[in-house]
PDB file of C-alpha atoms in Angstrom:
ATOM      1  CA  MET D   1      -2.104   6.438 -18.055  1.00  0.00           C
ATOM      2  CA  VAL D   2       0.801   4.405 -19.432  1.00  0.00           C
ATOM      3  CA  ARG D   3       0.430   5.924 -22.897  1.00  0.00           C
ATOM      4  CA  TYR D   4       0.261   9.429 -21.459  1.00  0.00           C
ATOM      5  CA  LEU D   5       3.426   8.865 -19.427  1.00  0.00           C
ATOM      6  CA  GLN D   6       5.215   7.359 -22.442  1.00  0.00           C
ATOM      7  CA  MET D   7       4.311  10.451 -24.469  1.00  0.00           C
ATOM      8  CA  ALA D   8       5.410  12.768 -21.644  1.00  0.00           C
ATOM      9  CA  ARG D   9       8.709  10.899 -21.392  1.00  0.00           C
ATOM     10  CA  LYS D  10       9.417  11.605 -25.067  1.00  0.00           C
ATOM     11  CA  LYS D  11       8.891  15.325 -24.435  1.00  0.00           C
ATOM     12  CA  ALA D  12      10.886  15.587 -21.212  1.00  0.00           C
ATOM     13  CA  ARG D  13      13.141  13.071 -19.497  1.00  0.00           C
ATOM     14  CA  GLU D  14      12.428  13.768 -15.861  1.00  0.00           C
ATOM     15  CA  ALA D  15      12.787  11.435 -12.891  1.00  0.00           C
ATOM     16  CA  ILE D  16       9.178  11.924 -11.760  1.00  0.00           C
ATOM     17  CA  ILE D  17       7.789  10.951 -15.171  1.00  0.00           C
ATOM     18  CA  GLU D  18       9.982   7.872 -15.437  1.00  0.00           C
ATOM     19  CA  THR D  19       9.244   6.867 -11.837  1.00  0.00           C
ATOM     20  CA  GLU D  20       5.495   7.118 -12.419  1.00  0.00           C
ATOM     21  CA  LEU D  21       5.836   5.189 -15.687  1.00  0.00           C
ATOM     22  CA  VAL D  22       7.558   2.348 -13.832  1.00  0.00           C
ATOM     23  CA  PHE D  23       4.790   2.355 -11.231  1.00  0.00           C
ATOM     24  CA  ALA D  24       2.117   2.419 -13.958  1.00  0.00           C
ATOM     25  CA  TYR D  25       3.692  -0.637 -15.623  1.00  0.00           C
ATOM     26  CA  ALA D  26       3.655  -2.396 -12.244  1.00  0.00           C
ATOM     27  CA  LYS D  27       0.092  -1.348 -11.427  1.00  0.00           C
ATOM     28  CA  VAL D  28      -1.358  -2.686 -14.705  1.00  0.00           C
ATOM     29  CA  ASN D  29       0.817  -5.816 -14.478  1.00  0.00           C
ATOM     30  CA  ARG D  30       2.834  -5.151 -17.648  1.00  0.00           C
ATOM     31  CA  LEU D  31       5.822  -6.976 -16.234  1.00  0.00           C
ATOM     32  CA  ALA D  32       7.632  -7.524 -19.541  1.00  0.00           C
ATOM     33  CA  ASP D  33       7.487  -3.769 -20.250  1.00  0.00           C
ATOM     34  CA  LEU D  34       8.586  -3.090 -16.678  1.00  0.00           C
ATOM     35  CA  GLU D  35      11.638  -5.351 -16.991  1.00  0.00           C
ATOM     36  CA  GLU D  36      12.534  -3.892 -20.371  1.00  0.00           C
ATOM     37  CA  PHE D  37      12.254  -0.315 -19.075  1.00  0.00           C
ATOM     38  CA  ILE D  38      14.348  -0.811 -15.944  1.00  0.00           C
ATOM     39  CA  SER D  39      17.035  -2.726 -17.834  1.00  0.00           C
ATOM     40  CA  SER D  40      17.506   0.215 -20.208  1.00  0.00           C
ATOM     41  CA  PRO D  41      19.089   3.533 -19.140  1.00  0.00           C
ATOM     42  CA  ASN D  42      16.611   5.526 -17.033  1.00  0.00           C
ATOM     43  CA  ILE D  43      16.438   7.989 -14.162  1.00  0.00           C
ATOM     44  CA  ALA D  44      13.462   6.455 -12.367  1.00  0.00           C
ATOM     45  CA  GLN D  45      13.510   5.964  -8.588  1.00  0.00           C
ATOM     46  CA  ILE D  46      13.393   2.151  -8.735  1.00  0.00           C
ATOM     47  CA  GLN D  47      13.732   1.596  -4.975  1.00  0.00           C
ATOM     48  CA  GLN D  48      10.902   4.042  -4.255  1.00  0.00           C
ATOM     49  CA  VAL D  49       8.610   2.311  -6.761  1.00  0.00           C
ATOM     50  CA  GLY D  50       9.547  -1.083  -5.329  1.00  0.00           C
ATOM     51  CA  ASP D  51       8.513   0.134  -1.878  1.00  0.00           C
ATOM     52  CA  ARG D  52       5.206   1.469  -3.236  1.00  0.00           C
ATOM     53  CA  CYS D  53       4.506  -1.844  -4.979  1.00  0.00           C
ATOM     54  CA  TYR D  54       5.348  -3.787  -1.819  1.00  0.00           C
ATOM     55  CA  ASP D  55       3.084  -1.576   0.291  1.00  0.00           C
ATOM     56  CA  GLU D  56       0.210  -2.091  -2.149  1.00  0.00           C
ATOM     57  CA  GLY D  57       0.677  -5.861  -2.286  1.00  0.00           C
ATOM     58  CA  LEU D  58       2.062  -5.890  -5.827  1.00  0.00           C
ATOM     59  CA  TYR D  59       4.702  -8.454  -4.932  1.00  0.00           C
ATOM     60  CA  GLU D  60       5.674  -9.696  -8.391  1.00  0.00           C
ATOM     61  CA  PRO D  61       6.593  -6.207  -9.677  1.00  0.00           C
ATOM     62  CA  ALA D  62       8.272  -5.495  -6.318  1.00  0.00           C
ATOM     63  CA  ARG D  63      10.376  -8.643  -6.771  1.00  0.00           C
ATOM     64  CA  ILE D  64      11.555  -7.448 -10.174  1.00  0.00           C
ATOM     65  CA  LEU D  65      12.347  -3.955  -8.880  1.00  0.00           C
ATOM     66  CA  TYR D  66      14.187  -5.056  -5.716  1.00  0.00           C
ATOM     67  CA  ASN D  67      16.189  -7.529  -7.753  1.00  0.00           C
ATOM     68  CA  ASN D  68      17.180  -4.705 -10.102  1.00  0.00           C
ATOM     69  CA  VAL D  69      18.477  -2.483  -7.284  1.00  0.00           C
ATOM     70  CA  SER D  70      19.988  -5.415  -5.328  1.00  0.00           C
ATOM     71  CA  ASN D  71      17.941  -4.733  -2.190  1.00  0.00           C
ATOM     72  CA  TYR D  72      18.170  -8.308  -0.974  1.00  0.00           C
ATOM     73  CA  ALA D  73      16.490  -7.743   2.397  1.00  0.00           C
ATOM     74  CA  ARG D  74      13.307  -6.413   0.782  1.00  0.00           C
ATOM     75  CA  LEU D  75      13.618  -9.004  -1.991  1.00  0.00           C
ATOM     76  CA  ALA D  76      13.626 -11.801   0.598  1.00  0.00           C
ATOM     77  CA  SER D  77      10.579 -10.283   2.293  1.00  0.00           C
ATOM     78  CA  THR D  78       8.794 -10.023  -1.052  1.00  0.00           C
ATOM     79  CA  LEU D  79       9.623 -13.617  -1.935  1.00  0.00           C
ATOM     80  CA  VAL D  80       8.135 -14.741   1.389  1.00  0.00           C
ATOM     81  CA  HIS D  81       4.852 -13.088   0.372  1.00  0.00           C
ATOM     82  CA  LEU D  82       5.076 -14.881  -2.975  1.00  0.00           C
ATOM     83  CA  GLU D  83       5.655 -18.152  -1.053  1.00  0.00           C
ATOM     84  CA  GLU D  84       8.958 -18.718  -2.873  1.00  0.00           C
ATOM     85  CA  TYR D  85      10.791 -19.892   0.223  1.00  0.00           C
ATOM     86  CA  GLN D  86      13.967 -21.257  -1.376  1.00  0.00           C
ATOM     87  CA  ALA D  87      14.502 -17.979  -3.230  1.00  0.00           C
ATOM     88  CA  ALA D  88      13.718 -16.074  -0.012  1.00  0.00           C
ATOM     89  CA  VAL D  89      16.455 -18.021   1.804  1.00  0.00           C
ATOM     90  CA  ASP D  90      18.867 -17.134  -1.013  1.00  0.00           C
ATOM     91  CA  GLY D  91      17.865 -13.475  -0.697  1.00  0.00           C
ATOM     92  CA  ALA D  92      18.353 -13.600   3.074  1.00  0.00           C
ATOM     93  CA  ARG D  93      21.805 -15.103   2.521  1.00  0.00           C
ATOM     94  CA  LYS D  94      22.730 -12.184   0.268  1.00  0.00           C
ATOM     95  CA  ALA D  95      21.238  -9.621   2.667  1.00  0.00           C
ATOM     96  CA  ASN D  96      22.956 -11.318   5.621  1.00  0.00           C
ATOM     97  CA  SER D  97      21.007  -9.451   8.296  1.00  0.00           C
ATOM     98  CA  THR D  98      19.568 -11.041  11.421  1.00  0.00           C
ATOM     99  CA  LYS D  99      16.249  -9.252  10.898  1.00  0.00           C
ATOM    100  CA  THR D 100      15.909 -10.727   7.408  1.00  0.00           C
ATOM    101  CA  TRP D 101      16.945 -14.199   8.580  1.00  0.00           C
ATOM    102  CA  LYS D 102      14.259 -14.060  11.292  1.00  0.00           C
ATOM    103  CA  GLU D 103      11.537 -12.906   8.926  1.00  0.00           C
ATOM    104  CA  VAL D 104      12.271 -15.673   6.430  1.00  0.00           C
ATOM    105  CA  CYS D 105      12.718 -18.292   9.173  1.00  0.00           C
ATOM    106  CA  PHE D 106       9.412 -17.467  10.845  1.00  0.00           C
ATOM    107  CA  ALA D 107       7.580 -17.491   7.499  1.00  0.00           C
ATOM    108  CA  CYS D 108       9.087 -20.877   6.655  1.00  0.00           C
ATOM    109  CA  VAL D 109       7.997 -22.282  10.039  1.00  0.00           C
ATOM    110  CA  GLU D 110       4.461 -20.954   9.489  1.00  0.00           C
ATOM    111  CA  ALA D 111       4.407 -22.616   6.058  1.00  0.00           C
ATOM    112  CA  GLY D 112       5.764 -25.918   7.383  1.00  0.00           C
ATOM    113  CA  GLU D 113       8.984 -25.562   5.390  1.00  0.00           C
ATOM    114  CA  PHE D 114      11.188 -26.805   8.228  1.00  0.00           C
ATOM    115  CA  ARG D 115      14.278 -27.558   6.147  1.00  0.00           C
ATOM    116  CA  MET D 116      14.329 -23.952   4.934  1.00  0.00           C
ATOM    117  CA  ALA D 117      13.520 -22.713   8.430  1.00  0.00           C
ATOM    118  CA  GLN D 118      16.485 -24.636   9.804  1.00  0.00           C
ATOM    119  CA  MET D 119      18.814 -23.098   7.210  1.00  0.00           C
ATOM    120  CA  CYS D 120      17.691 -19.668   8.388  1.00  0.00           C
ATOM    121  CA  GLY D 121      17.609 -20.611  12.049  1.00  0.00           C
ATOM    122  CA  LEU D 122      21.277 -21.591  12.008  1.00  0.00           C
ATOM    123  CA  HIS D 123      22.091 -17.944  11.263  1.00  0.00           C
ATOM    124  CA  ILE D 124      19.905 -16.762  14.149  1.00  0.00           C
ATOM    125  CA  VAL D 125      20.784 -19.080  17.039  1.00  0.00           C
ATOM    126  CA  VAL D 126      24.433 -17.996  17.022  1.00  0.00           C
ATOM    127  CA  HIS D 127      23.243 -14.619  18.346  1.00  0.00           C
ATOM    128  CA  ALA D 128      22.552 -15.214  22.038  1.00  0.00           C
ATOM    129  CA  ASP D 129      20.169 -12.257  22.259  1.00  0.00           C
ATOM    130  CA  GLU D 130      17.980 -13.677  19.451  1.00  0.00           C
ATOM    131  CA  LEU D 131      17.794 -17.242  20.769  1.00  0.00           C
ATOM    132  CA  GLU D 132      14.907 -16.748  23.194  1.00  0.00           C
ATOM    133  CA  GLU D 133      12.617 -15.190  20.584  1.00  0.00           C
ATOM    134  CA  LEU D 134      13.310 -18.035  18.160  1.00  0.00           C
ATOM    135  CA  ILE D 135      12.637 -20.665  20.828  1.00  0.00           C
ATOM    136  CA  ASN D 136       9.411 -18.962  21.887  1.00  0.00           C
ATOM    137  CA  PHE D 137       8.251 -18.774  18.273  1.00  0.00           C
ATOM    138  CA  TYR D 138       8.732 -22.507  17.679  1.00  0.00           C
ATOM    139  CA  GLN D 139       7.288 -23.510  21.063  1.00  0.00           C
ATOM    140  CA  SER D 140       4.194 -21.320  20.756  1.00  0.00           C
ATOM    141  CA  ARG D 141       3.334 -23.187  17.550  1.00  0.00           C
ATOM    142  CA  GLY D 142       4.032 -26.626  18.994  1.00  0.00           C
ATOM    143  CA  PHE D 143       7.076 -27.442  16.853  1.00  0.00           C
ATOM    144  CA  PHE D 144       9.190 -28.891  19.645  1.00  0.00           C
ATOM    145  CA  GLN D 145      10.978 -31.620  17.687  1.00  0.00           C
ATOM    146  CA  GLU D 146      11.834 -29.245  14.853  1.00  0.00           C
ATOM    147  CA  LEU D 147      13.303 -26.819  17.388  1.00  0.00           C
ATOM    148  CA  ILE D 148      15.355 -29.594  18.984  1.00  0.00           C
ATOM    149  CA  GLN D 149      16.647 -30.623  15.555  1.00  0.00           C
ATOM    150  CA  LEU D 150      17.620 -27.013  14.826  1.00  0.00           C
ATOM    151  CA  LEU D 151      19.561 -26.655  18.067  1.00  0.00           C
ATOM    152  CA  GLU D 152      21.212 -30.060  17.624  1.00  0.00           C
ATOM    153  CA  ALA D 153      22.408 -28.984  14.177  1.00  0.00           C
ATOM    154  CA  ALA D 154      23.635 -25.678  15.594  1.00  0.00           C
ATOM    155  CA  LEU D 155      25.848 -27.260  18.266  1.00  0.00           C
ATOM    156  CA  GLY D 156      28.456 -28.058  15.641  1.00  0.00           C
ATOM    157  CA  LEU D 157      28.724 -24.472  14.433  1.00  0.00           C
ATOM    158  CA  GLU D 158      31.893 -22.509  15.029  1.00  0.00           C
ATOM    159  CA  ARG D 159      29.887 -19.747  16.719  1.00  0.00           C
ATOM    160  CA  ALA D 160      27.995 -22.066  19.093  1.00  0.00           C
ATOM    161  CA  HIS D 161      27.575 -20.567  22.567  1.00  0.00           C
ATOM    162  CA  MET D 162      26.599 -21.795  26.019  1.00  0.00           C
ATOM    163  CA  GLY D 163      23.019 -20.542  25.686  1.00  0.00           C
ATOM    164  CA  MET D 164      22.396 -23.044  22.894  1.00  0.00           C
ATOM    165  CA  PHE D 165      23.608 -25.962  25.014  1.00  0.00           C
ATOM    166  CA  THR D 166      21.540 -24.802  27.988  1.00  0.00           C
ATOM    167  CA  GLU D 167      18.365 -24.274  25.965  1.00  0.00           C
ATOM    168  CA  LEU D 168      18.769 -27.664  24.309  1.00  0.00           C
ATOM    169  CA  ALA D 169      19.078 -29.299  27.740  1.00  0.00           C
ATOM    170  CA  ILE D 170      15.900 -27.517  28.839  1.00  0.00           C
ATOM    171  CA  LEU D 171      14.080 -28.707  25.712  1.00  0.00           C
ATOM    172  CA  TYR D 172      15.253 -32.264  26.299  1.00  0.00           C
ATOM    173  CA  SER D 173      13.992 -32.092  29.891  1.00  0.00           C
ATOM    174  CA  LYS D 174      10.555 -30.984  28.662  1.00  0.00           C
ATOM    175  CA  TYR D 175      10.068 -32.956  25.451  1.00  0.00           C
ATOM    176  CA  ASN D 176      12.670 -35.716  25.138  1.00  0.00           C
ATOM    177  CA  THR D 177      13.902 -36.816  28.566  1.00  0.00           C
ATOM    178  CA  PRO D 178      15.812 -39.916  27.381  1.00  0.00           C
ATOM    179  CA  LYS D 179      18.189 -37.712  25.378  1.00  0.00           C
ATOM    180  CA  MET D 180      18.800 -35.331  28.273  1.00  0.00           C
ATOM    181  CA  ARG D 181      21.125 -37.692  30.103  1.00  0.00           C
ATOM    182  CA  GLU D 182      23.218 -38.268  26.983  1.00  0.00           C
ATOM    183  CA  HIS D 183      23.376 -34.515  26.351  1.00  0.00           C
ATOM    184  CA  LEU D 184      24.487 -33.790  29.906  1.00  0.00           C
ATOM    185  CA  GLU D 185      27.128 -36.515  29.848  1.00  0.00           C
ATOM    186  CA  LEU D 186      28.549 -35.161  26.602  1.00  0.00           C
ATOM    187  CA  PHE D 187      28.551 -31.455  27.359  1.00  0.00           C
ATOM    188  CA  CYS D 188      28.570 -30.918  31.127  1.00  0.00           C
ATOM    189  CA  LEU D 189      31.616 -31.023  33.333  1.00  0.00           C
ATOM    190  CA  VAL D 190      30.814 -32.815  36.575  1.00  0.00           C
TER     191      VAL D 190
END
């Protein structure tokens, strides 16, 4: 198929031919040829092929394609599937969307990568409407101390809000009662 598409490309430079050639390179795992093709002038629909690769579980070619078109949200998602968590956090930072931060954070928690999860979580907890989902995710998996550490780190953020203080007090009351008194003395007006 690749040879046929290469021959067809020589006869007519059309977007459909070049798009299918990119997908054929991805499908047969000719990643060097794929990178060379997309780095040269072409009229292929790179984003579309990246989405097809992602949907078919061809994550390595999808990574190359999303990186080429600077689709950092999908790149971060792809890197999560490749279990490249540090790179996924970097992609989430470039995408800077709450949805992407949550996806990477939750994947890092599932993988036990709590340092990476905390880096992502700090971008989530500042949104009051996202806090409950994050807390429920950690608690449903039994990661109470990691959740407490995340919220403790978040208290110093410029965008800290009352919900974070309240939820941390609730967590202390459930899982670390000795620290609750200290927390209340520091942050509650009596």
